[in-house]
PDB file of C-alpha atoms in Angstrom:
ATOM      1  CA  MET A   1      45.470 143.769  62.252  1.00  0.00           C
ATOM      2  CA  ASP A   2      43.885 140.821  62.628  1.00  0.00           C
ATOM      3  CA  LEU A   3      40.638 141.737  64.864  1.00  0.00           C
ATOM      4  CA  LYS A   4      39.836 138.040  65.139  1.00  0.00           C
ATOM      5  CA  GLN A   5      42.658 137.784  67.687  1.00  0.00           C
ATOM      6  CA  ILE A   6      40.839 140.358  70.000  1.00  0.00           C
ATOM      7  CA  TYR A   7      38.088 137.258  70.100  1.00  0.00           C
ATOM      8  CA  GLU A   8      40.515 134.625  70.935  1.00  0.00           C
ATOM      9  CA  TYR A   9      42.631 136.531  73.517  1.00  0.00           C
ATOM     10  CA  THR A  10      39.132 137.240  75.251  1.00  0.00           C
ATOM     11  CA  VAL A  11      38.304 133.601  75.389  1.00  0.00           C
ATOM     12  CA  ASN A  12      41.616 132.749  76.452  1.00  0.00           C
ATOM     13  CA  GLY A  13      41.707 135.510  79.132  1.00  0.00           C
ATOM     14  CA  ASN A  14      44.712 137.452  78.207  1.00  0.00           C
ATOM     15  CA  ALA A  15      43.759 140.608  79.529  1.00  0.00           C
ATOM     16  CA  ALA A  16      46.826 142.623  78.453  1.00  0.00           C
ATOM     17  CA  LYS A  17      46.563 141.329  74.709  1.00  0.00           C
ATOM     18  CA  VAL A  18      43.009 142.081  74.861  1.00  0.00           C
ATOM     19  CA  LYS A  19      43.479 145.452  75.836  1.00  0.00           C
ATOM     20  CA  GLU A  20      46.600 146.073  73.446  1.00  0.00           C
ATOM     21  CA  LEU A  21      44.675 144.738  70.372  1.00  0.00           C
ATOM     22  CA  THR A  22      41.571 146.762  70.998  1.00  0.00           C
ATOM     23  CA  GLN A  23      43.851 149.822  71.690  1.00  0.00           C
ATOM     24  CA  GLN A  24      45.280 149.147  68.541  1.00  0.00           C
ATOM     25  CA  ALA A  25      41.981 148.189  66.650  1.00  0.00           C
ATOM     26  CA  LEU A  26      40.350 151.755  68.129  1.00  0.00           C
ATOM     27  CA  ASP A  27      43.651 153.802  66.820  1.00  0.00           C
ATOM     28  CA  GLU A  28      43.098 152.102  63.496  1.00  0.00           C
ATOM     29  CA  GLY A  29      39.536 153.489  63.176  1.00  0.00           C
ATOM     30  CA  VAL A  30      37.290 150.168  63.544  1.00  0.00           C
ATOM     31  CA  PRO A  31      33.993 151.301  65.292  1.00  0.00           C
ATOM     32  CA  PRO A  32      33.830 150.939  68.858  1.00  0.00           C
ATOM     33  CA  GLY A  33      30.490 149.197  68.499  1.00  0.00           C
ATOM     34  CA  GLU A  34      31.972 146.452  66.063  1.00  0.00           C
ATOM     35  CA  ILE A  35      34.628 145.465  68.526  1.00  0.00           C
ATOM     36  CA  VAL A  36      31.760 144.659  71.220  1.00  0.00           C
ATOM     37  CA  THR A  37      29.369 143.000  69.097  1.00  0.00           C
ATOM     38  CA  LYS A  38      31.415 141.098  66.411  1.00  0.00           C
ATOM     39  CA  TYR A  39      34.233 139.963  68.987  1.00  0.00           C
ATOM     40  CA  LEU A  40      33.472 140.523  72.767  1.00  0.00           C
ATOM     41  CA  ILE A  41      29.913 139.553  73.052  1.00  0.00           C
ATOM     42  CA  PRO A  42      30.931 136.380  70.833  1.00  0.00           C
ATOM     43  CA  ALA A  43      33.747 135.714  73.103  1.00  0.00           C
ATOM     44  CA  MET A  44      32.264 135.567  75.993  1.00  0.00           C
ATOM     45  CA  GLY A  45      29.462 133.315  74.480  1.00  0.00           C
ATOM     46  CA  GLU A  46      31.892 130.497  73.397  1.00  0.00           C
ATOM     47  CA  VAL A  47      33.496 131.056  76.972  1.00  0.00           C
ATOM     48  CA  GLY A  48      29.738 130.555  78.174  1.00  0.00           C
ATOM     49  CA  ASP A  49      29.046 127.191  75.914  1.00  0.00           C
ATOM     50  CA  ARG A  50      32.907 125.851  77.391  1.00  0.00           C
ATOM     51  CA  PHE A  51      31.609 126.210  80.757  1.00  0.00           C
ATOM     52  CA  GLU A  52      28.503 123.952  79.760  1.00  0.00           C
ATOM     53  CA  ARG A  53      30.437 121.611  78.139  1.00  0.00           C
ATOM     54  CA  ASN A  54      32.869 121.075  81.372  1.00  0.00           C
ATOM     55  CA  GLU A  55      35.660 122.436  79.499  1.00  0.00           C
ATOM     56  CA  PHE A  56      35.901 125.953  81.451  1.00  0.00           C
ATOM     57  CA  TYR A  57      35.422 126.158  84.941  1.00  0.00           C
ATOM     58  CA  VAL A  58      34.663 129.029  86.875  1.00  0.00           C
ATOM     59  CA  PRO A  59      38.160 130.484  86.934  1.00  0.00           C
ATOM     60  CA  GLU A  60      38.761 130.505  83.301  1.00  0.00           C
ATOM     61  CA  LEU A  61      35.149 132.614  83.124  1.00  0.00           C
ATOM     62  CA  LEU A  62      36.306 134.948  85.537  1.00  0.00           C
ATOM     63  CA  ILE A  63      39.633 135.553  83.675  1.00  0.00           C
ATOM     64  CA  ALA A  64      37.936 135.690  80.240  1.00  0.00           C
ATOM     65  CA  ALA A  65      35.168 138.288  81.901  1.00  0.00           C
ATOM     66  CA  ARG A  66      38.159 140.386  83.208  1.00  0.00           C
ATOM     67  CA  ALA A  67      39.867 140.394  79.928  1.00  0.00           C
ATOM     68  CA  MET A  68      36.448 141.388  78.445  1.00  0.00           C
ATOM     69  CA  GLN A  69      35.978 144.369  80.881  1.00  0.00           C
ATOM     70  CA  GLY A  70      39.455 145.716  80.215  1.00  0.00           C
ATOM     71  CA  ALA A  71      38.344 146.157  76.616  1.00  0.00           C
ATOM     72  CA  LEU A  72      34.973 147.652  77.560  1.00  0.00           C
ATOM     73  CA  ALA A  73      36.862 150.188  79.467  1.00  0.00           C
ATOM     74  CA  LEU A  74      38.918 151.250  76.725  1.00  0.00           C
ATOM     75  CA  ILE A  75      35.672 151.393  74.117  1.00  0.00           C
ATOM     76  CA  LYS A  76      32.352 152.563  76.906  1.00  0.00           C
ATOM     77  CA  PRO A  77      33.640 156.295  76.721  1.00  0.00           C
ATOM     78  CA  LEU A  78      33.985 156.057  72.999  1.00  0.00           C
ATOM     79  CA  LEU A  79      30.193 154.196  72.600  1.00  0.00           C
ATOM     80  CA  SER A  80      27.687 156.538  71.304  1.00  0.00           C
ATOM     81  CA  GLU A  81      24.033 155.376  72.265  1.00  0.00           C
ATOM     82  CA  SER A  82      23.200 154.187  68.556  1.00  0.00           C
ATOM     83  CA  ASP A  83      26.605 151.992  68.692  1.00  0.00           C
ATOM     84  CA  ILE A  84      25.216 149.240  69.801  1.00  0.00           C
ATOM     85  CA  GLN A  85      21.719 147.674  71.116  1.00  0.00           C
ATOM     86  CA  SER A  86      21.643 147.079  74.806  1.00  0.00           C
ATOM     87  CA  ALA A  87      20.146 143.385  75.571  1.00  0.00           C
ATOM     88  CA  GLY A  88      18.547 145.140  78.541  1.00  0.00           C
ATOM     89  CA  LYS A  89      18.883 146.119  81.739  1.00  0.00           C
ATOM     90  CA  VAL A  90      19.722 144.247  85.011  1.00  0.00           C
ATOM     91  CA  ALA A  91      20.190 145.118  88.738  1.00  0.00           C
ATOM     92  CA  ILE A  92      21.645 143.196  90.338  1.00  0.00           C
ATOM     93  CA  GLY A  93      23.273 142.573  93.852  1.00  0.00           C
ATOM     94  CA  THR A  94      23.698 140.425  97.266  1.00  0.00           C
ATOM     95  CA  VAL A  95      20.472 140.533  99.278  1.00  0.00           C
ATOM     96  CA  LYS A  96      20.266 142.313 102.815  1.00  0.00           C
ATOM     97  CA  GLY A  97      22.754 140.735 105.612  1.00  0.00           C
ATOM     98  CA  ASP A  98      24.798 138.582 102.867  1.00  0.00           C
ATOM     99  CA  LEU A  99      28.296 140.057 102.054  1.00  0.00           C
ATOM    100  CA  HIS A 100      29.084 137.395  99.523  1.00  0.00           C
ATOM    101  CA  ASP A 101      30.027 138.799  96.009  1.00  0.00           C
ATOM    102  CA  ILE A 102      32.241 136.188  93.827  1.00  0.00           C
ATOM    103  CA  GLY A 103      29.187 134.636  92.575  1.00  0.00           C
ATOM    104  CA  LYS A 104      27.366 137.564  91.923  1.00  0.00           C
ATOM    105  CA  ASN A 105      30.026 139.541  90.384  1.00  0.00           C
ATOM    106  CA  LEU A 106      30.354 136.455  88.042  1.00  0.00           C
ATOM    107  CA  VAL A 107      27.071 136.487  86.777  1.00  0.00           C
ATOM    108  CA  ALA A 108      26.917 140.672  86.644  1.00  0.00           C
ATOM    109  CA  MET A 109      30.444 140.094  84.065  1.00  0.00           C
ATOM    110  CA  MET A 110      28.828 137.216  82.202  1.00  0.00           C
ATOM    111  CA  LEU A 111      25.423 139.449  81.335  1.00  0.00           C
ATOM    112  CA  GLN A 112      27.588 142.153  80.501  1.00  0.00           C
ATOM    113  CA  GLY A 113      29.380 140.179  78.121  1.00  0.00           C
ATOM    114  CA  ALA A 114      25.969 139.266  76.713  1.00  0.00           C
ATOM    115  CA  GLY A 115      25.437 143.009  76.008  1.00  0.00           C
ATOM    116  CA  PHE A 116      23.214 143.658  79.179  1.00  0.00           C
ATOM    117  CA  GLU A 117      23.820 146.918  80.714  1.00  0.00           C
ATOM    118  CA  ILE A 118      24.213 146.208  84.713  1.00  0.00           C
ATOM    119  CA  VAL A 119      23.573 148.369  87.773  1.00  0.00           C
ATOM    120  CA  ASP A 120      25.648 146.505  90.397  1.00  0.00           C
ATOM    121  CA  LEU A 121      23.918 147.308  93.969  1.00  0.00           C
ATOM    122  CA  GLY A 122      26.962 145.369  95.692  1.00  0.00           C
ATOM    123  CA  VAL A 123      26.224 143.158  98.969  1.00  0.00           C
ATOM    124  CA  ASP A 124      24.048 143.386 101.643  1.00  0.00           C
ATOM    125  CA  VAL A 125      21.107 145.025  99.752  1.00  0.00           C
ATOM    126  CA  ALA A 126      17.997 145.928 101.356  1.00  0.00           C
ATOM    127  CA  PRO A 127      14.476 145.563  99.609  1.00  0.00           C
ATOM    128  CA  ASP A 128      13.979 149.133  99.060  1.00  0.00           C
ATOM    129  CA  LYS A 129      17.632 149.978  97.532  1.00  0.00           C
ATOM    130  CA  PHE A 130      16.480 147.115  94.577  1.00  0.00           C
ATOM    131  CA  VAL A 131      13.329 149.192  94.323  1.00  0.00           C
ATOM    132  CA  GLU A 132      15.145 152.580  94.592  1.00  0.00           C
ATOM    133  CA  ALA A 133      17.300 151.182  91.353  1.00  0.00           C
ATOM    134  CA  VAL A 134      14.447 149.658  89.432  1.00  0.00           C
ATOM    135  CA  LYS A 135      12.795 153.186  90.141  1.00  0.00           C
ATOM    136  CA  ASN A 136      15.796 155.187  88.955  1.00  0.00           C
ATOM    137  CA  SER A 137      17.527 153.019  86.093  1.00  0.00           C
ATOM    138  CA  GLY A 138      14.571 151.825  84.652  1.00  0.00           C
ATOM    139  CA  ALA A 139      15.749 148.169  84.793  1.00  0.00           C
ATOM    140  CA  GLN A 140      13.736 145.187  83.346  1.00  0.00           C
ATOM    141  CA  VAL A 141      15.610 142.418  85.109  1.00  0.00           C
ATOM    142  CA  VAL A 142      16.064 141.883  89.290  1.00  0.00           C
ATOM    143  CA  ALA A 143      18.720 139.499  89.855  1.00  0.00           C
ATOM    144  CA  LEU A 144      19.300 138.439  93.413  1.00  0.00           C
ATOM    145  CA  SER A 145      22.071 136.349  95.085  1.00  0.00           C
ATOM    146  CA  ALA A 146      22.348 134.784  98.358  1.00  0.00           C
ATOM    147  CA  LEU A 147      25.053 132.320  99.703  1.00  0.00           C
ATOM    148  CA  LEU A 148      23.514 131.558 103.060  1.00  0.00           C
ATOM    149  CA  THR A 149      20.130 129.923 103.975  1.00  0.00           C
ATOM    150  CA  THR A 150      19.810 132.079 106.687  1.00  0.00           C
ATOM    151  CA  THR A 151      19.870 135.297 103.931  1.00  0.00           C
ATOM    152  CA  MET A 152      17.392 133.456 101.432  1.00  0.00           C
ATOM    153  CA  PRO A 153      14.243 135.001 103.019  1.00  0.00           C
ATOM    154  CA  ALA A 154      15.545 138.378 101.838  1.00  0.00           C
ATOM    155  CA  MET A 155      14.717 137.353  98.444  1.00  0.00           C
ATOM    156  CA  LYS A 156      11.109 136.908  99.185  1.00  0.00           C
ATOM    157  CA  THR A 157      10.950 140.381 101.028  1.00  0.00           C
ATOM    158  CA  THR A 158      12.653 142.020  98.205  1.00  0.00           C
ATOM    159  CA  ILE A 159       9.770 140.362  95.656  1.00  0.00           C
ATOM    160  CA  GLU A 160       7.163 141.984  98.370  1.00  0.00           C
ATOM    161  CA  ALA A 161       9.053 145.257  98.415  1.00  0.00           C
ATOM    162  CA  LEU A 162       8.488 144.925  94.597  1.00  0.00           C
ATOM    163  CA  LYS A 163       4.988 144.130  94.850  1.00  0.00           C
ATOM    164  CA  ALA A 164       4.262 146.817  97.261  1.00  0.00           C
ATOM    165  CA  ALA A 165       5.879 149.844  95.307  1.00  0.00           C
ATOM    166  CA  GLY A 166       3.796 148.649  92.242  1.00  0.00           C
ATOM    167  CA  LEU A 167       6.659 147.391  90.190  1.00  0.00           C
ATOM    168  CA  ARG A 168       6.183 143.662  90.594  1.00  0.00           C
ATOM    169  CA  ASP A 169       4.592 143.357  87.194  1.00  0.00           C
ATOM    170  CA  LYS A 170       7.176 145.764  85.268  1.00  0.00           C
ATOM    171  CA  VAL A 171      10.082 143.586  86.086  1.00  0.00           C
ATOM    172  CA  LYS A 172      11.404 139.973  85.924  1.00  0.00           C
ATOM    173  CA  VAL A 173      13.073 138.810  89.093  1.00  0.00           C
ATOM    174  CA  ILE A 174      15.667 135.771  88.887  1.00  0.00           C
ATOM    175  CA  ILE A 175      17.332 134.705  91.907  1.00  0.00           C
ATOM    176  CA  GLY A 176      20.619 132.435  92.388  1.00  0.00           C
ATOM    177  CA  GLY A 177      23.265 131.581  95.087  1.00  0.00           C
ATOM    178  CA  ALA A 178      24.695 128.072  96.307  1.00  0.00           C
ATOM    179  CA  PRO A 179      21.346 127.115  98.666  1.00  0.00           C
ATOM    180  CA  VAL A 180      18.908 128.215  96.185  1.00  0.00           C
ATOM    181  CA  THR A 181      16.532 126.084  94.072  1.00  0.00           C
ATOM    182  CA  GLN A 182      13.947 125.895  91.778  1.00  0.00           C
ATOM    183  CA  ARG A 183      11.578 125.204  94.176  1.00  0.00           C
ATOM    184  CA  TYR A 184      12.531 128.063  96.211  1.00  0.00           C
ATOM    185  CA  ALA A 185      12.033 130.022  93.403  1.00  0.00           C
ATOM    186  CA  ASP A 186       8.893 128.828  92.825  1.00  0.00           C
ATOM    187  CA  GLU A 187       7.703 129.339  96.411  1.00  0.00           C
ATOM    188  CA  ILE A 188       8.564 132.989  96.796  1.00  0.00           C
ATOM    189  CA  GLY A 189       7.229 134.159  93.270  1.00  0.00           C
ATOM    190  CA  ALA A 190      10.830 134.523  91.360  1.00  0.00           C
ATOM    191  CA  ASP A 191      10.141 134.674  87.583  1.00  0.00           C
ATOM    192  CA  GLY A 192      13.321 131.958  87.085  1.00  0.00           C
ATOM    193  CA  TYR A 193      16.508 130.494  89.103  1.00  0.00           C
ATOM    194  CA  ALA A 194      20.043 130.000  87.710  1.00  0.00           C
ATOM    195  CA  PRO A 195      22.243 127.714  89.246  1.00  0.00           C
ATOM    196  CA  ASP A 196      25.313 129.139  87.631  1.00  0.00           C
ATOM    197  CA  ALA A 197      26.338 132.458  85.700  1.00  0.00           C
ATOM    198  CA  ASN A 198      26.013 131.048  81.934  1.00  0.00           C
ATOM    199  CA  SER A 199      22.612 129.958  83.018  1.00  0.00           C
ATOM    200  CA  ALA A 200      21.608 133.362  84.419  1.00  0.00           C
ATOM    201  CA  VAL A 201      22.473 134.916  81.423  1.00  0.00           C
ATOM    202  CA  ARG A 202      20.221 132.211  78.890  1.00  0.00           C
ATOM    203  CA  LYS A 203      17.347 132.592  81.820  1.00  0.00           C
ATOM    204  CA  THR A 204      17.361 136.397  81.534  1.00  0.00           C
ATOM    205  CA  LYS A 205      17.514 136.535  77.746  1.00  0.00           C
ATOM    206  CA  GLU A 206      14.401 133.814  78.044  1.00  0.00           C
ATOM    207  CA  LEU A 207      12.539 136.489  80.765  1.00  0.00           C
ATOM    208  CA  LEU A 208      13.109 139.206  78.174  1.00  0.00           C
TER     209      LEU A 208
END
């Protein structure tokens, strides 16, 4: 089979085809790690590049990410620790009081597509939950999302909670969401700000 098709169908967001070809590749004995590193991760990189060039928009990002996740669902159980080098671990969530998750989910999917391990804490996440996640998972990056100006202060509270727990110097904090700005990131002492999912991936790589 032509493995390059896994790459092409992922870029085009054809989830059914990606799943079918991934299963076929696994049945033919292609190493699971190879499918991830040679086809799925590069495909999501291409999707991100097209987004930056305004050739793709959020819907295309989402369908490509979903296609990739379908393939990963088949591959993950077969991966041994040595198969694939994780790019790092990210604890991500929408801050306390905020129930919006589309942006957060998209960032999580794009990070996963770039080879990061994701600890998705969901929405309305209290500061102590982020602290707990860092302690338990060893995440190196904490990604905070907010879609409401009224919930943005919870980002600051979360950074303070990480400080109080003695973890602030062990993790990088990146923030994003519609009302969030670089200036606000500087103000509350975050390590980075990302205006969209693709820049969140780039920023996370930079910080690590």
